[in-house]
């Protein structure tokens, strides 16, 4: 075990639990119920409070405010939680709030996420692994984000919205509908503009699988019939294709928000 290194100007409350190799920089504050995993670093001026757990190797930069009570008028002091995964990077002035009674009592950030300066993650949001949020991204309450999603700068996600795995949301977008897995959304208000082909290629998805996904995309968002009819047709036609079935399952599970579509129903990629 390596003892924690705590700057003399930092304040660590009694009850806080610090793992091996933790570094707490100047003027940082750690609340009494905070758990910092091994090798967590608070660079300086970071404030961590509430019922908050931060995973191994995560780094938090100056003026971040992590774990303070939600910005929700329905919150009444319930003992909700915030969990941040391993090896995350949380940059300057980021704010992340814990959950509420109305949303499952938990906000969770996955592993290996990069949250850039001035971004906000609200109460009860569930964020997957390997997610990148550029500067000034705003994630509203109850949002669910899949793995490997990238958000461009200054985009905003409406409460209760789902963003599917491997999706891309362009800069300055206002997203008020669910974005399908592997999809790309851009605009204010955002529309689906195709598939995240750059992301799929970077992550080395099979070329033929991408071609099948593109064919299914054109079918699902064609102009004929209803969305449900087109989804069921795609499910049958591509019944053995995992990428297509991911999209089909995502659309079938829609509840709180509409599925984001292209601006014109007959638009392809």
Coordinates of C-alpha atoms in Angstrom, one line a residue:
X1 CA 0.0 0.0 0.0
X2 CA 1.2 3.5 -0.9
X3 CA 0.1 6.2 1.5
X4 CA -2.1 9.0 0.2
X5 CA -0.3 12.3 -0.5
X6 CA -2.4 15.2 0.7
X7 CA -1.3 18.8 0.3
X8 CA -1.4 20.8 3.5
X9 CA -4.0 23.2 2.2
X10 CA -6.4 20.4 1.3
X11 CA -9.3 19.4 3.6
X12 CA -10.2 15.8 3.9
X13 CA -13.2 15.1 6.2
X14 CA -13.2 12.4 8.8
X15 CA -14.8 9.3 7.3
X16 CA -13.5 9.8 3.8
X17 CA -11.9 6.6 2.5
X18 CA -8.7 6.9 0.4
X19 CA -7.1 4.2 -1.6
X20 CA -3.5 3.5 -2.2
X21 CA -1.5 6.1 -4.0
X22 CA -4.2 8.8 -3.9
X23 CA -3.0 12.4 -4.5
X24 CA -5.0 15.3 -3.2
X25 CA -3.7 18.7 -4.5
X26 CA -3.8 22.2 -3.1
X27 CA -7.1 23.6 -1.8
X28 CA -9.1 20.5 -2.7
X29 CA -11.9 19.3 -0.4
X30 CA -13.1 15.8 0.2
X31 CA -16.4 15.1 2.0
X32 CA -17.0 12.5 4.8
X33 CA -18.7 9.9 2.7
X34 CA -16.5 10.1 -0.4
X35 CA -14.5 7.0 -1.5
X36 CA -11.5 7.6 -3.7
X37 CA -10.1 4.4 -5.3
X38 CA -6.4 3.6 -5.8
X39 CA -4.3 6.2 -7.6
X40 CA -7.1 8.8 -7.9
X41 CA -5.7 12.3 -8.3
X42 CA -7.4 15.6 -7.4
X43 CA -5.1 18.1 -9.2
X44 CA -6.1 21.1 -7.2
X45 CA -9.2 23.1 -6.1
X46 CA -11.4 20.1 -6.7
X47 CA -14.4 19.6 -4.4
X48 CA -15.8 16.1 -4.0
X49 CA -18.8 15.6 -1.6
X50 CA -21.9 13.5 -1.1
X51 CA -22.2 9.7 -1.3
X52 CA -19.6 9.6 -4.1
X53 CA -17.3 6.8 -5.2
X54 CA -14.5 7.4 -7.7
X55 CA -12.8 4.5 -9.4
X56 CA -9.1 3.7 -9.7
X57 CA -6.9 6.0 -11.7
X58 CA -9.4 8.8 -12.3
X59 CA -8.0 12.3 -12.4
X60 CA -10.1 15.4 -11.5
X61 CA -8.9 18.9 -12.5
X62 CA -9.3 22.3 -10.8
X63 CA -12.7 23.7 -9.9
X64 CA -14.6 20.6 -10.6
X65 CA -17.7 20.2 -8.4
X66 CA -18.5 16.5 -7.9
X67 CA -21.3 14.9 -5.9
X68 CA -23.1 18.0 -4.6
X69 CA -26.9 17.9 -4.4
X70 CA -28.8 17.8 -7.6
X71 CA -30.2 20.8 -9.4
X72 CA -33.7 19.4 -9.0
X73 CA -36.5 21.1 -7.0
X74 CA -37.9 17.7 -6.2
X75 CA -34.8 16.6 -4.4
X76 CA -35.4 16.6 -0.6
X77 CA -32.2 15.3 0.8
X78 CA -32.5 11.6 0.0
X79 CA -29.3 9.6 0.4
X80 CA -28.7 9.2 -3.3
X81 CA -25.4 8.2 -4.9
X82 CA -22.8 9.1 -7.6
X83 CA -20.5 6.5 -9.0
X84 CA -17.6 7.4 -11.3
X85 CA -15.6 4.6 -12.9
X86 CA -12.0 3.9 -13.4
X87 CA -9.4 5.8 -15.4
X88 CA -11.7 8.7 -16.2
X89 CA -10.5 12.2 -16.9
X90 CA -12.7 15.0 -15.5
X91 CA -11.4 18.4 -16.6
X92 CA -11.8 22.0 -15.2
X93 CA -15.1 23.2 -13.8
X94 CA -17.1 20.0 -14.6
X95 CA -20.2 19.5 -12.5
X96 CA -21.7 16.0 -11.8
X97 CA -24.7 15.5 -9.5
X98 CA -25.9 12.4 -7.7
X99 CA -29.3 10.7 -8.3
X100 CA -32.8 11.4 -6.9
X101 CA -35.6 9.4 -5.5
X102 CA -37.5 9.9 -8.7
X103 CA -34.8 8.5 -10.9
X104 CA -33.3 5.5 -9.2
X105 CA -31.1 7.2 -6.7
X106 CA -28.0 6.9 -8.8
X107 CA -25.9 8.8 -11.3
X108 CA -23.2 6.7 -12.9
X109 CA -20.2 7.4 -15.1
X110 CA -18.5 4.4 -16.7
X111 CA -14.8 3.6 -17.2
X112 CA -12.3 5.5 -19.4
X113 CA -14.5 8.5 -20.0
X114 CA -13.2 12.0 -20.9
X115 CA -15.3 14.9 -19.7
X116 CA -13.9 18.2 -20.9
X117 CA -14.0 21.6 -19.2
X118 CA -17.4 23.1 -18.1
X119 CA -19.4 20.0 -19.0
X120 CA -22.4 19.1 -16.8
X121 CA -23.9 15.7 -16.0
X122 CA -27.2 16.0 -14.1
X123 CA -29.0 13.7 -11.7
X124 CA -29.9 10.1 -12.5
X125 CA -27.9 10.1 -15.8
X126 CA -26.3 6.8 -16.7
X127 CA -23.2 7.2 -18.9
X128 CA -21.4 4.2 -20.4
X129 CA -17.8 3.4 -20.9
X130 CA -15.3 5.3 -23.2
X131 CA -17.6 8.3 -23.6
X132 CA -16.1 11.6 -24.7
X133 CA -17.8 14.9 -23.8
X134 CA -16.2 18.0 -25.3
X135 CA -16.3 21.4 -23.6
X136 CA -19.6 22.8 -22.4
X137 CA -21.7 19.7 -23.0
X138 CA -24.9 19.5 -21.0
X139 CA -26.4 16.2 -20.1
X140 CA -29.8 16.6 -18.5
X141 CA -31.4 14.5 -15.8
X142 CA -32.4 10.8 -16.5
X143 CA -30.4 10.6 -19.7
X144 CA -28.9 7.2 -20.7
X145 CA -25.8 7.2 -22.8
X146 CA -24.3 4.0 -24.3
X147 CA -20.7 3.0 -24.7
X148 CA -18.3 4.8 -27.0
X149 CA -20.4 7.8 -27.6
X150 CA -18.8 11.2 -28.6
X151 CA -20.4 14.6 -27.9
X152 CA -19.1 17.7 -29.8
X153 CA -18.7 20.9 -27.9
X154 CA -21.6 22.9 -26.5
X155 CA -24.3 20.3 -27.3
X156 CA -27.2 19.8 -25.0
X157 CA -29.2 16.6 -24.4
X158 CA -32.8 16.8 -23.2
X159 CA -33.9 15.0 -20.1
X160 CA -35.0 11.3 -20.4
X161 CA -33.3 11.0 -23.8
X162 CA -31.3 7.9 -24.8
X163 CA -28.1 8.0 -26.8
X164 CA -27.2 4.6 -28.3
X165 CA -23.8 3.1 -28.2
X166 CA -21.2 4.3 -30.8
X167 CA -23.3 7.3 -31.7
X168 CA -21.9 10.8 -32.5
X169 CA -23.6 14.1 -31.5
X170 CA -22.3 17.1 -33.4
X171 CA -21.2 20.4 -31.8
X172 CA -23.8 22.9 -30.9
X173 CA -26.6 20.4 -31.3
X174 CA -29.8 20.4 -29.2
X175 CA -31.0 16.8 -29.0
X176 CA -34.6 16.2 -27.8
X177 CA -35.1 12.7 -29.2
X178 CA -33.4 9.3 -28.9
X179 CA -30.4 8.7 -31.1
X180 CA -30.1 5.2 -32.4
X181 CA -26.9 3.1 -31.8
X182 CA -24.2 3.9 -34.5
X183 CA -26.2 7.0 -35.5
X184 CA -25.1 10.6 -36.0
X185 CA -27.2 13.6 -34.9
X186 CA -26.5 17.2 -35.7
X187 CA -28.4 20.5 -35.5
X188 CA -30.8 22.6 -33.4
X189 CA -33.1 20.9 -33.1
X190 CA -31.0 17.9 -34.0
X191 CA -31.9 15.5 -36.7
X192 CA -30.4 12.1 -37.6
X193 CA -28.0 12.7 -40.4
X194 CA -26.8 9.2 -41.0
X195 CA -24.5 6.7 -39.4
X196 CA -21.4 7.4 -37.5
X197 CA -19.2 5.9 -40.2
X198 CA -16.0 7.5 -39.0
X199 CA -16.5 6.0 -35.6
X200 CA -17.3 2.6 -36.9
X201 CA -14.2 2.5 -39.1
X202 CA -12.0 3.8 -36.3
X203 CA -13.2 1.0 -34.1
X204 CA -12.5 -1.5 -36.8
X205 CA -16.0 -2.8 -37.4
X206 CA -16.2 -5.3 -40.2
X207 CA -16.7 -3.7 -43.6
X208 CA -19.5 -6.0 -44.7
X209 CA -21.3 -5.4 -41.3
X210 CA -21.2 -1.6 -42.0
X211 CA -22.7 -2.2 -45.5
X212 CA -25.5 -4.2 -44.0
X213 CA -26.1 -1.5 -41.3
X214 CA -26.3 1.1 -44.0
X215 CA -28.9 -0.9 -45.9
X216 CA -30.9 -1.4 -42.8
X217 CA -30.7 2.3 -42.0
X218 CA -32.1 3.3 -45.4
X219 CA -34.9 0.8 -44.9
X220 CA -35.8 1.9 -41.4
X221 CA -35.9 5.5 -42.3
X222 CA -37.5 5.2 -45.7
X223 CA -40.7 7.1 -46.5
X224 CA -43.1 4.1 -47.1
X225 CA -45.1 2.7 -44.2
X226 CA -44.8 3.4 -40.5
X227 CA -41.6 3.3 -38.5
X228 CA -42.7 0.2 -36.6
X229 CA -43.5 -1.6 -39.8
X230 CA -40.1 -0.7 -41.3
X231 CA -38.3 -1.7 -38.1
X232 CA -40.0 -5.1 -38.1
X233 CA -39.1 -5.6 -41.7
X234 CA -35.5 -4.8 -41.0
X235 CA -35.5 -7.1 -38.0
X236 CA -36.6 -10.0 -40.2
X237 CA -34.4 -9.2 -43.2
X238 CA -31.2 -8.8 -41.0
X239 CA -32.1 -11.3 -38.3
X240 CA -28.5 -12.6 -38.0
X241 CA -26.8 -9.2 -38.0
X242 CA -25.9 -8.0 -34.5
X243 CA -25.5 -4.3 -35.4
X244 CA -28.9 -4.1 -37.0
X245 CA -30.5 -6.0 -34.1
X246 CA -28.9 -3.5 -31.7
X247 CA -30.7 -0.7 -33.6
X248 CA -34.0 -2.7 -33.8
X249 CA -33.9 -3.4 -30.0
X250 CA -33.2 0.3 -29.2
X251 CA -36.2 1.5 -31.3
X252 CA -38.5 -1.1 -29.8
X253 CA -37.5 0.0 -26.3
X254 CA -38.4 3.7 -26.9
X255 CA -40.5 5.1 -24.0
X256 CA -40.0 8.7 -22.9
X257 CA -38.7 10.4 -26.0
X258 CA -39.3 10.0 -29.7
X259 CA -36.8 8.4 -31.9
X260 CA -34.7 11.0 -33.7
X261 CA -35.2 10.7 -37.5
X262 CA -33.8 12.4 -40.6
X263 CA -35.5 15.7 -41.5
X264 CA -37.0 14.0 -44.6
X265 CA -38.2 10.5 -44.2
X266 CA -36.8 9.4 -47.5
X267 CA -33.2 10.7 -46.7
X268 CA -30.6 8.0 -46.8
X269 CA -27.1 8.4 -45.5

